[in-house]
Amino acid sequence: GAGVSQSPSNKVTEKGKDVELRCDPISGHTALYWYRQSLGQGLEFLIYFQGNSAPDKSGLPSDRFSAERTGGSVSTLTIQRTQQEDSAVYLCASSPNAGAVGYTFGSGTRLTVV
Amino acid sequence: GQSLEQPSEVTAVEGAIVQINCTYQTSGFYGLSWYQQHDGGAPTFLSYNALDGLEETGRFSSFLSRSDSYGYLLLQELQMKDSASYFCAVTRAAGNKLTFGGGTRVLVKP
């Protein structure tokens, strides 16, 4: 596609429920990144996929968080047993390859856990 | 560990010049990037410095001093539309992910 597409744009869920967030990167981009941004804060790295290499999961805050990337394209970030502190905007970005300068970000998914 | 420090907020009037400083402490350094984010919007890439010196792109310029672990973003001829948050971000190694600072909120007044 022309840009990075994320869905849903907004998600309200009850504490303890599981949620899935989807990211559709720019076609042909081999690198895909997930970040989290709390209100008024910077971007916190979560996970990074590059081609067929093992993902860099070093930013995932707990084992309730997981992500996969199927066929080197679409990625899904799953949060199990959501907690109120998980409320944030989840941003996905892609770049042509791992060494490329400049990520293209999607508009994010605003997750609210009530 | 690693840290990036930038001012939390800057206010200026239209037509003025604003400099946003970023100091970093990282284990490994490859390059410094700058992103702009309007409220409710996606971050957008502005500039990148891997070598010491000034990079100019229109009204925006970015500077890097590797020896001082310091960079800045210079916004010239400020316009109302420049009101946004600006983030510096470090790449620690080739092909590595970005680590972002906390952001600087720039408010442009008439």
mmCIF file of C-alpha atoms in Angstrom:
data_model
loop_
_atom_site.group_PDB
_atom_site.id
_atom_site.type_symbol
_atom_site.label_atom_id
_atom_site.label_comp_id
_atom_site.label_asym_id
_atom_site.label_seq_id
_atom_site.Cartn_x
_atom_site.Cartn_y
_atom_site.Cartn_z
ATOM 1 C CA GLY A 1 0.000 0.000 0.000
ATOM 2 C CA ALA A 2 0.873 3.662 -0.158
ATOM 3 C CA GLY A 3 1.438 3.946 3.574
ATOM 4 C CA VAL A 4 1.552 1.922 6.775
ATOM 5 C CA SER A 5 -1.938 0.879 7.745
ATOM 6 C CA GLN A 6 -2.957 -0.022 11.293
ATOM 7 C CA SER A 7 -6.213 -1.395 12.577
ATOM 8 C CA PRO A 8 -8.256 -0.798 14.556
ATOM 9 C CA SER A 9 -7.599 2.909 15.016
ATOM 10 C CA ASN A 10 -9.234 2.778 18.449
ATOM 11 C CA LYS A 11 -9.833 -0.128 20.792
ATOM 12 C CA VAL A 12 -11.516 -0.124 24.167
ATOM 13 C CA THR A 13 -11.261 -3.368 26.074
ATOM 14 C CA GLU A 14 -11.990 -4.648 29.528
ATOM 15 C CA LYS A 15 -9.170 -5.477 31.884
ATOM 16 C CA GLY A 16 -8.189 -9.117 31.521
ATOM 17 C CA LYS A 17 -9.267 -9.470 27.904
ATOM 18 C CA ASP A 18 -6.887 -10.252 25.032
ATOM 19 C CA VAL A 19 -6.439 -7.833 22.139
ATOM 20 C CA GLU A 20 -4.893 -8.086 18.690
ATOM 21 C CA LEU A 21 -3.497 -5.092 16.836
ATOM 22 C CA ARG A 22 -2.748 -5.302 13.138
ATOM 23 C CA CYS A 23 -0.106 -3.584 11.021
ATOM 24 C CA ASP A 24 0.098 -3.647 7.242
ATOM 25 C CA PRO A 25 3.479 -2.199 6.195
ATOM 26 C CA ILE A 26 4.422 -0.547 2.938
ATOM 27 C CA SER A 27 4.701 -3.167 0.207
ATOM 28 C CA GLY A 28 8.278 -4.344 -0.208
ATOM 29 C CA HIS A 29 9.488 -3.014 3.141
ATOM 30 C CA THR A 30 11.405 -5.778 4.875
ATOM 31 C CA ALA A 31 11.831 -4.088 8.269
ATOM 32 C CA LEU A 32 8.859 -3.646 10.610
ATOM 33 C CA TYR A 33 8.833 -2.083 14.080
ATOM 34 C CA TRP A 34 6.345 -1.791 16.921
ATOM 35 C CA TYR A 35 6.523 1.089 19.404
ATOM 36 C CA ARG A 36 4.294 2.188 22.265
ATOM 37 C CA GLN A 37 3.577 5.798 23.205
ATOM 38 C CA SER A 38 1.885 6.814 26.408
ATOM 39 C CA LEU A 39 0.183 10.213 26.589
ATOM 40 C CA GLY A 40 2.738 13.008 26.269
ATOM 41 C CA GLN A 41 5.658 10.604 26.315
ATOM 42 C CA GLY A 42 8.316 9.375 23.920
ATOM 43 C CA LEU A 43 8.197 6.223 21.840
ATOM 44 C CA GLU A 44 9.053 3.003 23.635
ATOM 45 C CA PHE A 45 10.489 0.234 21.460
ATOM 46 C CA LEU A 46 8.669 -3.097 21.631
ATOM 47 C CA ILE A 47 9.754 -5.451 18.848
ATOM 48 C CA TYR A 48 11.484 -5.411 15.453
ATOM 49 C CA PHE A 49 11.257 -7.761 12.460
ATOM 50 C CA GLN A 50 13.779 -7.829 9.634
ATOM 51 C CA GLY A 51 13.132 -10.175 6.762
ATOM 52 C CA ASN A 52 13.432 -13.809 7.782
ATOM 53 C CA SER A 53 15.725 -13.107 10.727
ATOM 54 C CA ALA A 54 14.674 -13.854 14.280
ATOM 55 C CA PRO A 55 12.814 -10.812 15.651
ATOM 56 C CA ASP A 56 14.373 -8.503 18.227
ATOM 57 C CA LYS A 57 11.962 -8.878 21.137
ATOM 58 C CA SER A 58 14.097 -7.031 23.650
ATOM 59 C CA GLY A 59 11.521 -4.268 24.219
ATOM 60 C CA LEU A 60 8.495 -6.386 25.061
ATOM 61 C CA PRO A 61 7.536 -5.378 28.635
ATOM 62 C CA SER A 62 6.198 -8.767 29.742
ATOM 63 C CA ASP A 63 5.323 -12.234 28.500
ATOM 64 C CA ARG A 64 1.748 -11.028 27.990
ATOM 65 C CA PHE A 65 2.996 -9.294 24.853
ATOM 66 C CA SER A 66 3.795 -11.161 21.652
ATOM 67 C CA ALA A 67 3.974 -10.397 17.963
ATOM 68 C CA GLU A 68 4.265 -12.241 14.732
ATOM 69 C CA ARG A 69 4.809 -11.334 11.128
ATOM 70 C CA THR A 70 3.344 -13.625 8.538
ATOM 71 C CA GLY A 71 4.847 -14.002 5.091
ATOM 72 C CA GLY A 72 7.183 -11.095 5.681
ATOM 73 C CA SER A 73 4.294 -8.658 5.439
ATOM 74 C CA VAL A 74 1.396 -8.156 7.877
ATOM 75 C CA SER A 75 2.206 -8.139 11.580
ATOM 76 C CA THR A 76 -0.034 -8.714 14.579
ATOM 77 C CA LEU A 77 0.759 -7.537 18.102
ATOM 78 C CA THR A 78 -1.131 -9.507 20.754
ATOM 79 C CA ILE A 79 -1.593 -8.434 24.342
ATOM 80 C CA GLN A 80 -3.000 -11.075 26.645
ATOM 81 C CA ARG A 81 -4.833 -10.394 29.909
ATOM 82 C CA THR A 82 -4.711 -6.645 29.360
ATOM 83 C CA GLN A 83 -3.977 -4.351 32.278
ATOM 84 C CA GLN A 84 -4.781 -0.657 32.690
ATOM 85 C CA GLU A 85 -1.110 0.224 32.326
ATOM 86 C CA ASP A 86 -1.253 -1.193 28.789
ATOM 87 C CA SER A 87 -3.362 1.789 27.745
ATOM 88 C CA ALA A 88 -1.348 3.696 25.140
ATOM 89 C CA VAL A 89 -1.031 4.359 21.417
ATOM 90 C CA TYR A 90 0.636 1.440 19.656
ATOM 91 C CA LEU A 91 2.572 2.580 16.606
ATOM 92 C CA CYS A 92 3.862 0.439 13.788
ATOM 93 C CA ALA A 93 6.550 1.552 11.344
ATOM 94 C CA SER A 94 8.295 0.051 8.358
ATOM 95 C CA SER A 95 11.419 0.798 6.353
ATOM 96 C CA PRO A 96 12.784 -0.616 3.081
ATOM 97 C CA ASN A 97 15.429 -2.581 4.975
ATOM 98 C CA ALA A 98 17.189 -2.615 8.318
ATOM 99 C CA GLY A 99 19.802 -0.083 7.269
ATOM 100 C CA ALA A 100 17.431 2.400 5.668
ATOM 101 C CA VAL A 101 17.242 5.910 7.068
ATOM 102 C CA GLY A 102 13.790 7.062 8.052
ATOM 103 C CA TYR A 103 10.869 4.982 9.213
ATOM 104 C CA THR A 104 7.339 5.438 7.884
ATOM 105 C CA PHE A 105 4.893 5.246 10.773
ATOM 106 C CA GLY A 106 1.256 4.299 10.738
ATOM 107 C CA SER A 107 -1.330 6.406 12.549
ATOM 108 C CA GLY A 108 -1.410 3.972 15.438
ATOM 109 C CA THR A 109 -3.977 2.099 17.480
ATOM 110 C CA ARG A 110 -5.204 3.879 20.603
ATOM 111 C CA LEU A 111 -5.786 1.175 23.204
ATOM 112 C CA THR A 112 -7.826 1.943 26.285
ATOM 113 C CA VAL A 113 -8.151 -0.705 28.996
ATOM 114 C CA VAL A 114 -11.071 -0.083 31.351
ATOM 115 C CA GLY B 1 22.089 1.750 29.728
ATOM 116 C CA GLN B 2 21.182 4.521 27.358
ATOM 117 C CA SER B 3 19.495 7.894 27.597
ATOM 118 C CA LEU B 4 18.544 10.783 25.360
ATOM 119 C CA GLU B 5 17.861 14.182 26.890
ATOM 120 C CA GLN B 6 15.920 16.979 25.213
ATOM 121 C CA PRO B 7 13.943 19.914 26.631
ATOM 122 C CA SER B 8 10.314 19.160 27.345
ATOM 123 C CA GLU B 9 8.849 22.341 25.874
ATOM 124 C CA VAL B 10 9.825 25.411 23.869
ATOM 125 C CA THR B 11 7.652 28.422 23.019
ATOM 126 C CA ALA B 12 8.424 30.915 20.247
ATOM 127 C CA VAL B 13 6.667 33.382 17.963
ATOM 128 C CA GLU B 14 6.060 33.109 14.250
ATOM 129 C CA GLY B 15 9.128 33.929 12.190
ATOM 130 C CA ALA B 16 11.532 33.164 15.020
ATOM 131 C CA ILE B 17 14.280 30.527 15.171
ATOM 132 C CA VAL B 18 14.159 27.614 17.607
ATOM 133 C CA GLN B 19 16.976 25.213 18.466
ATOM 134 C CA ILE B 20 16.121 21.877 20.086
ATOM 135 C CA ASN B 21 19.106 20.227 21.725
ATOM 136 C CA CYS B 22 19.563 16.510 22.194
ATOM 137 C CA THR B 23 22.305 14.903 24.255
ATOM 138 C CA TYR B 24 22.694 11.158 24.289
ATOM 139 C CA GLN B 25 24.468 8.462 26.258
ATOM 140 C CA THR B 26 24.392 5.146 24.461
ATOM 141 C CA SER B 27 26.483 2.018 24.246
ATOM 142 C CA GLY B 28 27.324 2.375 20.584
ATOM 143 C CA PHE B 29 26.315 5.133 18.183
ATOM 144 C CA TYR B 30 25.600 4.998 14.467
ATOM 145 C CA GLY B 31 23.387 7.981 13.712
ATOM 146 C CA LEU B 32 20.944 10.586 15.045
ATOM 147 C CA SER B 33 17.481 11.093 13.564
ATOM 148 C CA TRP B 34 14.756 13.672 14.098
ATOM 149 C CA TYR B 35 10.999 13.132 13.825
ATOM 150 C CA GLN B 36 8.039 15.507 13.971
ATOM 151 C CA GLN B 37 4.690 14.512 15.446
ATOM 152 C CA HIS B 38 1.549 16.650 15.413
ATOM 153 C CA ASP B 39 -1.036 15.984 18.107
ATOM 154 C CA GLY B 40 -2.904 12.783 17.281
ATOM 155 C CA GLY B 41 -0.729 12.136 14.249
ATOM 156 C CA ALA B 42 1.993 9.754 13.211
ATOM 157 C CA PRO B 43 5.653 10.648 13.670
ATOM 158 C CA THR B 44 7.223 11.748 10.387
ATOM 159 C CA PHE B 45 10.895 11.597 9.532
ATOM 160 C CA LEU B 46 12.707 14.955 9.271
ATOM 161 C CA SER B 47 16.450 14.382 9.094
ATOM 162 C CA TYR B 48 19.391 12.110 9.819
ATOM 163 C CA ASN B 49 23.030 12.755 10.752
ATOM 164 C CA ALA B 50 25.682 10.068 10.806
ATOM 165 C CA LEU B 51 28.698 12.362 10.468
ATOM 166 C CA ASP B 52 29.636 15.545 12.296
ATOM 167 C CA GLY B 53 28.257 18.711 10.809
ATOM 168 C CA LEU B 54 25.136 20.416 9.626
ATOM 169 C CA GLU B 55 22.468 18.958 7.331
ATOM 170 C CA GLU B 56 20.046 21.480 5.841
ATOM 171 C CA THR B 57 16.599 20.643 4.498
ATOM 172 C CA GLY B 58 14.609 23.772 3.725
ATOM 173 C CA ARG B 59 13.703 25.624 6.903
ATOM 174 C CA PHE B 60 14.947 22.769 9.088
ATOM 175 C CA SER B 61 18.581 21.932 9.777
ATOM 176 C CA SER B 62 20.132 19.268 11.972
ATOM 177 C CA PHE B 63 23.581 19.199 13.524
ATOM 178 C CA LEU B 64 25.678 16.456 15.066
ATOM 179 C CA SER B 65 28.846 16.409 17.140
ATOM 180 C CA ARG B 66 29.829 12.792 17.800
ATOM 181 C CA SER B 67 32.664 13.771 20.138
ATOM 182 C CA ASP B 68 30.222 15.715 22.342
ATOM 183 C CA SER B 69 27.386 13.145 22.036
ATOM 184 C CA TYR B 70 25.207 16.078 21.080
ATOM 185 C CA GLY B 71 22.970 17.191 18.286
ATOM 186 C CA TYR B 72 20.332 19.782 17.614
ATOM 187 C CA LEU B 73 17.427 20.526 15.317
ATOM 188 C CA LEU B 74 17.109 24.095 14.098
ATOM 189 C CA LEU B 75 13.726 25.368 12.999
ATOM 190 C CA GLN B 76 13.910 28.641 11.087
ATOM 191 C CA GLU B 77 11.190 31.074 10.001
ATOM 192 C CA LEU B 78 8.766 29.408 12.357
ATOM 193 C CA GLN B 79 5.206 28.931 11.132
ATOM 194 C CA MET B 80 2.085 28.069 13.078
ATOM 195 C CA LYS B 81 2.053 24.643 11.450
ATOM 196 C CA ASP B 82 5.411 23.895 13.089
ATOM 197 C CA SER B 83 3.626 23.554 16.446
ATOM 198 C CA ALA B 84 4.264 19.890 17.187
ATOM 199 C CA SER B 85 6.438 17.534 19.196
ATOM 200 C CA TYR B 86 9.951 16.840 17.970
ATOM 201 C CA PHE B 87 11.847 13.684 18.871
ATOM 202 C CA CYS B 88 15.507 12.861 18.543
ATOM 203 C CA ALA B 89 16.345 9.195 18.113
ATOM 204 C CA VAL B 90 19.582 7.242 18.101
ATOM 205 C CA THR B 91 20.584 4.243 16.020
ATOM 206 C CA ARG B 92 23.206 2.342 17.982
ATOM 207 C CA ALA B 93 24.479 0.091 15.202
ATOM 208 C CA ALA B 94 23.974 -0.443 11.501
ATOM 209 C CA GLY B 95 20.601 -2.017 10.885
ATOM 210 C CA ASN B 96 19.521 -1.509 14.485
ATOM 211 C CA LYS B 97 16.274 -0.027 15.698
ATOM 212 C CA LEU B 98 15.762 3.578 16.812
ATOM 213 C CA THR B 99 15.785 4.588 20.468
ATOM 214 C CA PHE B 100 13.750 7.764 20.989
ATOM 215 C CA GLY B 101 14.071 10.671 23.385
ATOM 216 C CA GLY B 102 11.097 11.956 25.362
ATOM 217 C CA GLY B 103 10.275 14.668 22.836
ATOM 218 C CA THR B 104 10.177 18.464 22.821
ATOM 219 C CA ARG B 105 6.842 20.162 22.454
ATOM 220 C CA VAL B 106 7.172 23.323 20.337
ATOM 221 C CA LEU B 107 4.427 25.904 20.630
ATOM 222 C CA VAL B 108 4.411 28.653 18.002
ATOM 223 C CA LYS B 109 2.484 31.803 18.914
ATOM 224 C CA PRO B 110 1.274 34.544 16.555
#
